[in-house]
XYZ file of C-alpha atoms in Angstrom:
116
model
C 212.302 142.059 166.882
C 210.277 139.397 168.150
C 209.392 135.894 166.039
C 206.477 136.179 164.973
C 207.392 139.645 163.352
C 210.095 138.399 161.933
C 208.202 135.507 159.944
C 205.159 137.851 158.794
C 207.661 140.204 157.546
C 209.414 137.763 155.346
C 206.284 136.352 154.393
C 204.878 139.080 153.169
C 207.766 139.270 151.130
C 207.976 136.304 149.901
C 204.290 136.571 148.448
C 205.114 139.704 146.742
C 207.673 137.682 144.815
C 205.410 135.114 143.812
C 202.624 137.551 142.661
C 204.707 139.256 140.372
C 205.403 135.834 138.453
C 202.160 135.528 136.550
C 202.601 139.216 135.717
C 205.866 138.286 133.992
C 204.595 135.059 132.323
C 201.667 137.676 130.995
C 204.279 140.086 129.490
C 205.727 137.346 127.386
C 202.869 135.660 125.097
C 201.727 139.288 123.671
C 200.595 138.243 120.377
C 202.201 140.088 117.388
C 201.299 143.235 116.712
C 199.391 144.183 113.031
C 200.756 140.433 112.475
C 196.958 139.750 110.559
C 197.768 143.036 108.564
C 201.271 141.860 107.609
C 200.057 138.412 106.356
C 197.527 139.861 104.623
C 200.180 142.218 102.817
C 202.179 139.918 102.800
C 204.162 138.799 99.076
C 206.706 136.477 97.796
C 207.775 132.969 99.156
C 210.437 133.539 101.821
C 208.174 132.246 104.771
C 209.260 128.856 106.982
C 206.585 126.685 109.203
C 207.449 125.467 112.285
C 205.871 123.291 114.631
C 205.180 124.584 118.255
C 206.108 121.463 120.066
C 209.184 121.508 118.379
C 210.096 124.974 121.050
C 210.687 124.400 124.254
C 207.885 124.489 126.937
C 209.748 128.161 127.775
C 210.044 128.954 125.031
C 208.023 132.979 124.598
C 207.267 132.003 121.164
C 205.268 129.089 122.237
C 203.844 130.537 125.015
C 201.850 133.498 122.924
C 200.950 130.368 120.489
C 199.234 128.612 123.148
C 197.529 131.423 124.760
C 196.710 133.031 121.766
C 192.813 133.411 121.712
C 190.527 131.611 119.671
C 189.779 134.741 117.793
C 193.146 135.663 117.511
C 193.618 132.628 115.740
C 190.584 132.949 113.623
C 191.631 136.446 112.634
C 194.657 134.857 111.949
C 193.573 132.208 109.638
C 191.267 134.258 107.853
C 193.759 136.395 106.999
C 195.914 134.054 105.680
C 192.808 132.806 104.055
C 192.584 136.766 102.777
C 195.829 136.362 100.956
C 195.269 133.870 97.719
C 198.729 133.420 96.401
C 200.098 132.717 100.658
C 197.355 130.626 100.977
C 197.953 128.327 97.843
C 201.177 128.134 98.996
C 201.279 126.763 102.202
C 198.192 124.434 100.424
C 200.951 123.349 97.997
C 203.149 122.654 101.286
C 200.217 120.566 102.920
C 199.695 122.994 105.575
C 195.809 122.802 107.037
C 194.875 126.391 107.352
C 192.689 125.055 111.006
C 196.665 123.829 112.533
C 198.057 128.064 112.251
C 198.538 128.824 115.579
C 200.618 131.849 115.419
C 202.782 134.274 112.931
C 206.029 136.585 112.874
C 207.710 138.527 111.409
C 211.399 138.276 110.739
C 213.446 141.363 110.192
C 213.847 140.442 106.776
C 210.427 140.510 106.159
C 209.857 136.701 106.207
C 206.866 135.112 107.917
C 207.181 132.361 110.132
C 204.113 130.435 110.663
C 203.828 128.872 114.271
C 201.840 125.016 113.488
C 199.790 123.498 116.476
């Protein structure tokens, strides 16, 4: 095989490897399914607050919180406001609703709110 053909094959395989990187990153940035309904229905006081800036830049959670759409954030904030008991508890902790960037439910039913 001549030198030009070899270089062409190597370049083609290299570009395929790089093309897969954005797809892999998109897979990590999925908004939690049905989180708005989970927040709206949440009862109790088992929740934690995490400042997203304390997570590593490569953390999956930080990635999906930072890449959430304005619509996703607005829906989550509306869900929090729709749960009067939860909203009151968050306000008592001086949490500004507009700073809520994401939320996840733990296996034990607790919630984690990620602040921007």
